[in-house]
Coordinates of C-alpha atoms and ligand atoms in Angstrom, one line a residue:
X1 CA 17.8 -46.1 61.5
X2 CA 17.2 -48.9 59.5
X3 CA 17.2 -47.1 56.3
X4 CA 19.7 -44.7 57.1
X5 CA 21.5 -43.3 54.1
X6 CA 19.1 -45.5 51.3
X7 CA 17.4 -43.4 48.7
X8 CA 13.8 -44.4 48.1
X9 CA 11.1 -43.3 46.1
X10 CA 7.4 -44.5 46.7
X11 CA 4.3 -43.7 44.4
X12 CA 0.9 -42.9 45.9
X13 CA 2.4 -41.6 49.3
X14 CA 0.0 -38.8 49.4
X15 CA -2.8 -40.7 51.8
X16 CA -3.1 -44.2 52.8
X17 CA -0.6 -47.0 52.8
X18 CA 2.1 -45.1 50.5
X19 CA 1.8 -41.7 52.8
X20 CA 2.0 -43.8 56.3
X21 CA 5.0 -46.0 54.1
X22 CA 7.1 -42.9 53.1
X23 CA 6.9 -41.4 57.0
X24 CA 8.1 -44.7 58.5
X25 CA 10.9 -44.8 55.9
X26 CA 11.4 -41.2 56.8
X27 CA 12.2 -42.4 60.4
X28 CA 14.4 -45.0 59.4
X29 CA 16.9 -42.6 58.0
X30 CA 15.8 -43.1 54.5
X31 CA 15.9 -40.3 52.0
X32 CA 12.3 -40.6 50.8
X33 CA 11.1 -38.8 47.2
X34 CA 7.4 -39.1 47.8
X35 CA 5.5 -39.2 44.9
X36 CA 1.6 -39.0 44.1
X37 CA -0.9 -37.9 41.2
X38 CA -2.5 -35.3 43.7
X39 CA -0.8 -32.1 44.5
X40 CA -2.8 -31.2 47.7
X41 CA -2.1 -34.8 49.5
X42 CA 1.8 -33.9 48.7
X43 CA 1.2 -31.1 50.0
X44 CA 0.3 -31.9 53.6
X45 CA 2.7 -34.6 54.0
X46 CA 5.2 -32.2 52.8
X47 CA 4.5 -30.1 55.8
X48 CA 4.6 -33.0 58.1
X49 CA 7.4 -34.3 57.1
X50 CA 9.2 -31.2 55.2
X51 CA 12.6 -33.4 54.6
X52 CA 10.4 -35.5 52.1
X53 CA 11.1 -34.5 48.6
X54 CA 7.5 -34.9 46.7
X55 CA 7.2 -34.8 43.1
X56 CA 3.7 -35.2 41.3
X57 CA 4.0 -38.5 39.2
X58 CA 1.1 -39.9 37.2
X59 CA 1.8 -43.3 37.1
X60 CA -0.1 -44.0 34.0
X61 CA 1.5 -41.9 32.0
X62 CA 4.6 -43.7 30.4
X63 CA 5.9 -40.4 29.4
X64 CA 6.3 -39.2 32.5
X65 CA 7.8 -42.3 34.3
X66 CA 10.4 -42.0 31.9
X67 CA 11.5 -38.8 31.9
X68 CA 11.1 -38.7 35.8
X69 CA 13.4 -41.7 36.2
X70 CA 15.9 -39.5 34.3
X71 CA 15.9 -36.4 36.4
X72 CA 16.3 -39.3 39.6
X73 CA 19.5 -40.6 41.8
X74 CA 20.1 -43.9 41.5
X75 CA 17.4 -45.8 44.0
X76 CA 18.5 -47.8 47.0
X77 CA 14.6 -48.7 47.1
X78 CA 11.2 -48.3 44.9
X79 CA 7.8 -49.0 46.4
X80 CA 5.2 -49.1 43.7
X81 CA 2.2 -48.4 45.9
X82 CA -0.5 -47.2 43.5
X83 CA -3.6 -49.1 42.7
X84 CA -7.0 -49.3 42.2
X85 CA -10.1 -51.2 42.9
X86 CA -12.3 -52.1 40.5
X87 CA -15.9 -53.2 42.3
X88 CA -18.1 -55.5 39.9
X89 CA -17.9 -59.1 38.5
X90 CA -16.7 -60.5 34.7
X91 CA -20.0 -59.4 33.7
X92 CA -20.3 -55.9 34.6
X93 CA -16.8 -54.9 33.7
X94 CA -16.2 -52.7 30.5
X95 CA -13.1 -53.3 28.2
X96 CA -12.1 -49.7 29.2
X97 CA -12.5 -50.3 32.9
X98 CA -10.6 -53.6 32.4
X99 CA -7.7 -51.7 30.5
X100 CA -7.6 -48.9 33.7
X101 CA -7.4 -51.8 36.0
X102 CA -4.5 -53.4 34.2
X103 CA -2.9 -49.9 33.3
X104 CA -2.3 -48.2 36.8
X105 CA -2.6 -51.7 39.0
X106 CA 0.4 -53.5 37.0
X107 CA 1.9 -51.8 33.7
X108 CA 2.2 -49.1 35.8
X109 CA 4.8 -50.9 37.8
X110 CA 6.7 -52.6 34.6
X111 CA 7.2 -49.6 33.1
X112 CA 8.0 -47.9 36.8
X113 CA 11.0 -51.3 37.0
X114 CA 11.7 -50.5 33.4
X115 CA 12.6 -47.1 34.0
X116 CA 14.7 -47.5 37.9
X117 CA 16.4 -50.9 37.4
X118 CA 19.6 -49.9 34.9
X119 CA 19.8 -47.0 38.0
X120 CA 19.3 -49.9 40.9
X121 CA 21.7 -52.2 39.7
X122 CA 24.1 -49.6 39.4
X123 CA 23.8 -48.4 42.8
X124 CA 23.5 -52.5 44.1
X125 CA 27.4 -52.5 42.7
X126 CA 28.5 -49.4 45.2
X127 CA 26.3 -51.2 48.2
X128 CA 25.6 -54.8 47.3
X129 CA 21.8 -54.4 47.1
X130 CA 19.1 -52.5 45.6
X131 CA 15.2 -53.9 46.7
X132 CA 11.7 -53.3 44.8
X133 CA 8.6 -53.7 46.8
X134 CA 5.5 -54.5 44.5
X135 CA 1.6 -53.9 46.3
X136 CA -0.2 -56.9 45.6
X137 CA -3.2 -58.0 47.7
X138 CA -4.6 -60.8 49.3
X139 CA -8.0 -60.3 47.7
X140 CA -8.9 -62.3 44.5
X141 CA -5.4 -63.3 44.0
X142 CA -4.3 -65.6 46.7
X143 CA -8.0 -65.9 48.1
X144 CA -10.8 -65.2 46.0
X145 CA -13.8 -62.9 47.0
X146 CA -16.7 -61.5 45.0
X147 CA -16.8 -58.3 42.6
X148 CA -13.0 -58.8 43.0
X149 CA -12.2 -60.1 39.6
X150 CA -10.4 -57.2 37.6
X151 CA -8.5 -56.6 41.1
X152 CA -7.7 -59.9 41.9
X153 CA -6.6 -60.5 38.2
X154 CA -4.3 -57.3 38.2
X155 CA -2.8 -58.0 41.5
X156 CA -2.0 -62.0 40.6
X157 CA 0.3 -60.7 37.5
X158 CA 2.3 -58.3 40.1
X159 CA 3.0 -61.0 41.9
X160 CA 4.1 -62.3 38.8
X161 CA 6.1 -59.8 37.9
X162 CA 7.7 -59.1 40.7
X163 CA 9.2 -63.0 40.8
X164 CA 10.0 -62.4 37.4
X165 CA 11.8 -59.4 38.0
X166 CA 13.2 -61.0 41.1
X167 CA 14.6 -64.5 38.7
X168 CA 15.9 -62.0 36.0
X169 CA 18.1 -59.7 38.5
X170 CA 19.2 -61.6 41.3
X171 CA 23.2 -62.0 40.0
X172 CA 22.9 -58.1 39.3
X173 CA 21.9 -57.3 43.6
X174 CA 18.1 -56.9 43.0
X175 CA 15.7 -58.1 44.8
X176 CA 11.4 -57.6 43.9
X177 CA 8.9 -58.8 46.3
X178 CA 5.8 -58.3 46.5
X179 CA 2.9 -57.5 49.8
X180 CA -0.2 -58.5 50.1
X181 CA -2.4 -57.2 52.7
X182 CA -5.9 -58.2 53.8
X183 CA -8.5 -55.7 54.1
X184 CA -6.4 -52.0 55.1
X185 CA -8.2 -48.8 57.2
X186 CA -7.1 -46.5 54.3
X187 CA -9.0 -43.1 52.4
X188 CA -10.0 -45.7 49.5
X189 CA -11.4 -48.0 52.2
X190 CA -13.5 -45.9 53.6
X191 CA -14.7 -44.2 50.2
X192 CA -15.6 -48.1 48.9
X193 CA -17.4 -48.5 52.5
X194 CA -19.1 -45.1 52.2
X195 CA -20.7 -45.3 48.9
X196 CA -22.1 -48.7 49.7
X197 CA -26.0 -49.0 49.6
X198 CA -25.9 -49.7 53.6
X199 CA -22.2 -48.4 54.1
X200 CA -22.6 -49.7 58.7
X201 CA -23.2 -53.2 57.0
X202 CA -20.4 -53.0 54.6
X203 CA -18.1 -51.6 57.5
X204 CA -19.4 -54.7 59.5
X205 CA -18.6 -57.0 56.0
X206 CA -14.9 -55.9 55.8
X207 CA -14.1 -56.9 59.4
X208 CA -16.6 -59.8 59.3
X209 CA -14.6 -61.3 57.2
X210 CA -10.7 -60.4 59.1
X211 CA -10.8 -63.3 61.7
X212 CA -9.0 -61.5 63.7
X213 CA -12.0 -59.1 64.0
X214 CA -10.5 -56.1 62.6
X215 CA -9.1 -54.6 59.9
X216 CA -5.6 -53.6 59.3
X217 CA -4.2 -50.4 60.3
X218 CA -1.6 -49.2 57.9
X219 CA 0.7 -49.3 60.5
X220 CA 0.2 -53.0 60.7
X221 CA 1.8 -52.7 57.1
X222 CA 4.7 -50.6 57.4
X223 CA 7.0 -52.5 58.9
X224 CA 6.4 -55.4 56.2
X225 CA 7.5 -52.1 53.6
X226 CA 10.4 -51.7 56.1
X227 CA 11.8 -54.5 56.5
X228 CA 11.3 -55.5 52.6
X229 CA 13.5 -52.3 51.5
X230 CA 16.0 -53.1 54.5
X231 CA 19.2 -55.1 54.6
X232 CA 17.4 -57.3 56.8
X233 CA 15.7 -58.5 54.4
X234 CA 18.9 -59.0 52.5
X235 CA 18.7 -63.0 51.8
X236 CA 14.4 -62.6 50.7
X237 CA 13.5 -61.6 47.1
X238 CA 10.5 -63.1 44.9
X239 CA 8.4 -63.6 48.0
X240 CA 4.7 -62.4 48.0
X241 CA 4.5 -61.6 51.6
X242 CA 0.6 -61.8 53.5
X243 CA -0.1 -59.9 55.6
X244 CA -3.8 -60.1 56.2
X245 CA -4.8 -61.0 59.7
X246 CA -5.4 -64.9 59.0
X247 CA -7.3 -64.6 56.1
X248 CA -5.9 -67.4 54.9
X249 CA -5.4 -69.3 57.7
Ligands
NAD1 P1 -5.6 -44.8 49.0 O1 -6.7 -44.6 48.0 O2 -5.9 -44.5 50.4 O3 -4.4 -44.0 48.4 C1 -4.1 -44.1 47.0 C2 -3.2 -43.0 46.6 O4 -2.9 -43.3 45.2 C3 -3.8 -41.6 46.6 O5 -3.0 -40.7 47.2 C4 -4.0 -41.3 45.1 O6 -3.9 -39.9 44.8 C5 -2.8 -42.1 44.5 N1 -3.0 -42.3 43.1 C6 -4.2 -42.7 42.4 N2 -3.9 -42.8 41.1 C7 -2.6 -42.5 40.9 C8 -1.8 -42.4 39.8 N3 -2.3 -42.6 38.5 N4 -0.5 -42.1 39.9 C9 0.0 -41.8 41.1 N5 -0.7 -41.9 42.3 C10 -2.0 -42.2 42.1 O7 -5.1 -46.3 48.7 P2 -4.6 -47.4 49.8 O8 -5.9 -48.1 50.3 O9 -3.6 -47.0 50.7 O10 -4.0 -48.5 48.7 C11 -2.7 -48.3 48.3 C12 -2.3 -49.7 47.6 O11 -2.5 -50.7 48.5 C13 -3.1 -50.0 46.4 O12 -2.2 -50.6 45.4 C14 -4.1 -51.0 46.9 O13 -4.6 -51.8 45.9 C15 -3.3 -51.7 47.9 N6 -4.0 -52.4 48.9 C16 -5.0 -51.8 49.7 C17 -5.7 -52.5 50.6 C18 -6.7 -51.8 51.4 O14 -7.6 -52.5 52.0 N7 -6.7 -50.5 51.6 C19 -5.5 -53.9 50.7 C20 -4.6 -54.5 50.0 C21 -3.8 -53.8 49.0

């Protein structure tokens, strides 16, 4: 009951790292508002868990962030989970595809600060603390790999932000860090692995290149999510925190 009695809302907890995320906050006592662009993954991790309150919440859309964040309580804890991974180098990427990258991998998560913060802080005076967890990644920001570069770019500047979030609000109780993960068994994973030209050699690729010769699980991830949106965690803010298997060892 690590959570017990925080209010947290996470975006893209319908599958993957955001669904597994919300269900371990869940058991930690938290009140969790799931929330996710896709009404049928709610859906089933409403009926798992049916104590989860889910909302649908485009994170792209400014209008909606901001009139969601009014309808909210004021938030203990905000994971912003949602990204995206753009495949190709400099010279295949598109202005638009650039601007979608940028759009729902960070501006999505100023606008989603933006709108919780003034709600945070208040709550931070009633218990001391209110913490935002940023996803990063490992890939092409702290270690570069190839047809990374729109990804790697877009997940350097949340990094970024969440240190500059975490300089701007420490005297008001906040604290912003940020995860980055090596190479996750998610949904997306295994849609990047399956549309591959050979998709047994790009299975064998990802792990290849995890020396500890597998890839994450998200449960290798939750407990970072956890423990960041914890009172354990109570003296750590503007960290980017790895956890990738020895990546980069
Ligand atoms: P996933 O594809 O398995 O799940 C992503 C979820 O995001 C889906 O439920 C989808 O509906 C939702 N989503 C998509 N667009 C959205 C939008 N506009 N608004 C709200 N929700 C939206 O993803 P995952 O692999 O669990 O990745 C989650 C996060 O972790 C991403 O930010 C990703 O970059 C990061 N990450 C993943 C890995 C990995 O290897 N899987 C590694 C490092 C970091």
């Amino acid at each position: 009951m690590r959570l017990k009695g925080k209010t947290i809302l996470i975006t893209a907890a319908g599958q993957g790292i955001g669904r597994a995320s919300a269900e371990a906050c869940l058991k930690e006592g938290a009140n969790v508002i799931a929330t996710d662009i896709n009404a049928e993954a709610l859906k089933s991790l409403q009926q798992d868990c049916p104590t989860i309150q889910t909302h649908i919440l485009d994170v792209i859309d400014a209008q909606s962030i901001k009139s969601f964040a009014e309808q909210m309580p004021n938030l203990d804890g905000l994971f912003n989970c949602a990204g995206f991974v753009h495949n190709g180098t400099v010279l295949d990427i598109s202005d638009e595809d650039w601007e979608f990258s940028v759009t729902l991998n960070v501006t999505s998560m100023m606008r989603m600060c933006r709108a919780f913060l003034p709600g945070m802080m208040e709550q931070a005076k009633v218990t001391g603390s209110s913490s935002v967890v940023n996803m990063a990644s490992m890939a092409s920001s702290i270690k570069g790999f190839p047809m990374r570069t729109a990804y790697g770019a877009t997940k350097a500047a949340v990094i970024g932000l969440s240190k500059g979030i975490a300089a701007d609000f420490v005297k008001q109780g906040i604290r912003c860090n940020s995860v980055c993960p090596g190479t996750v068994n998610t949904p997306s994973l295994q849609g990047r692995i399956a549309s591959a030209d050979d998709p047994v050699q790009a299975q064998k690729d990802f792990i290849a290149r995890q020396p500890m010769g597998r890839l994450a699980e998200v449960s290798d991830i939750t407990p970072i999510i956890v423990y960041l949106l914890s009172d354990e965690s109570a003296f750590v803010t503007g960290q980017s925190l790895l956890v990738d298997g020895g990546v980069t060892i």
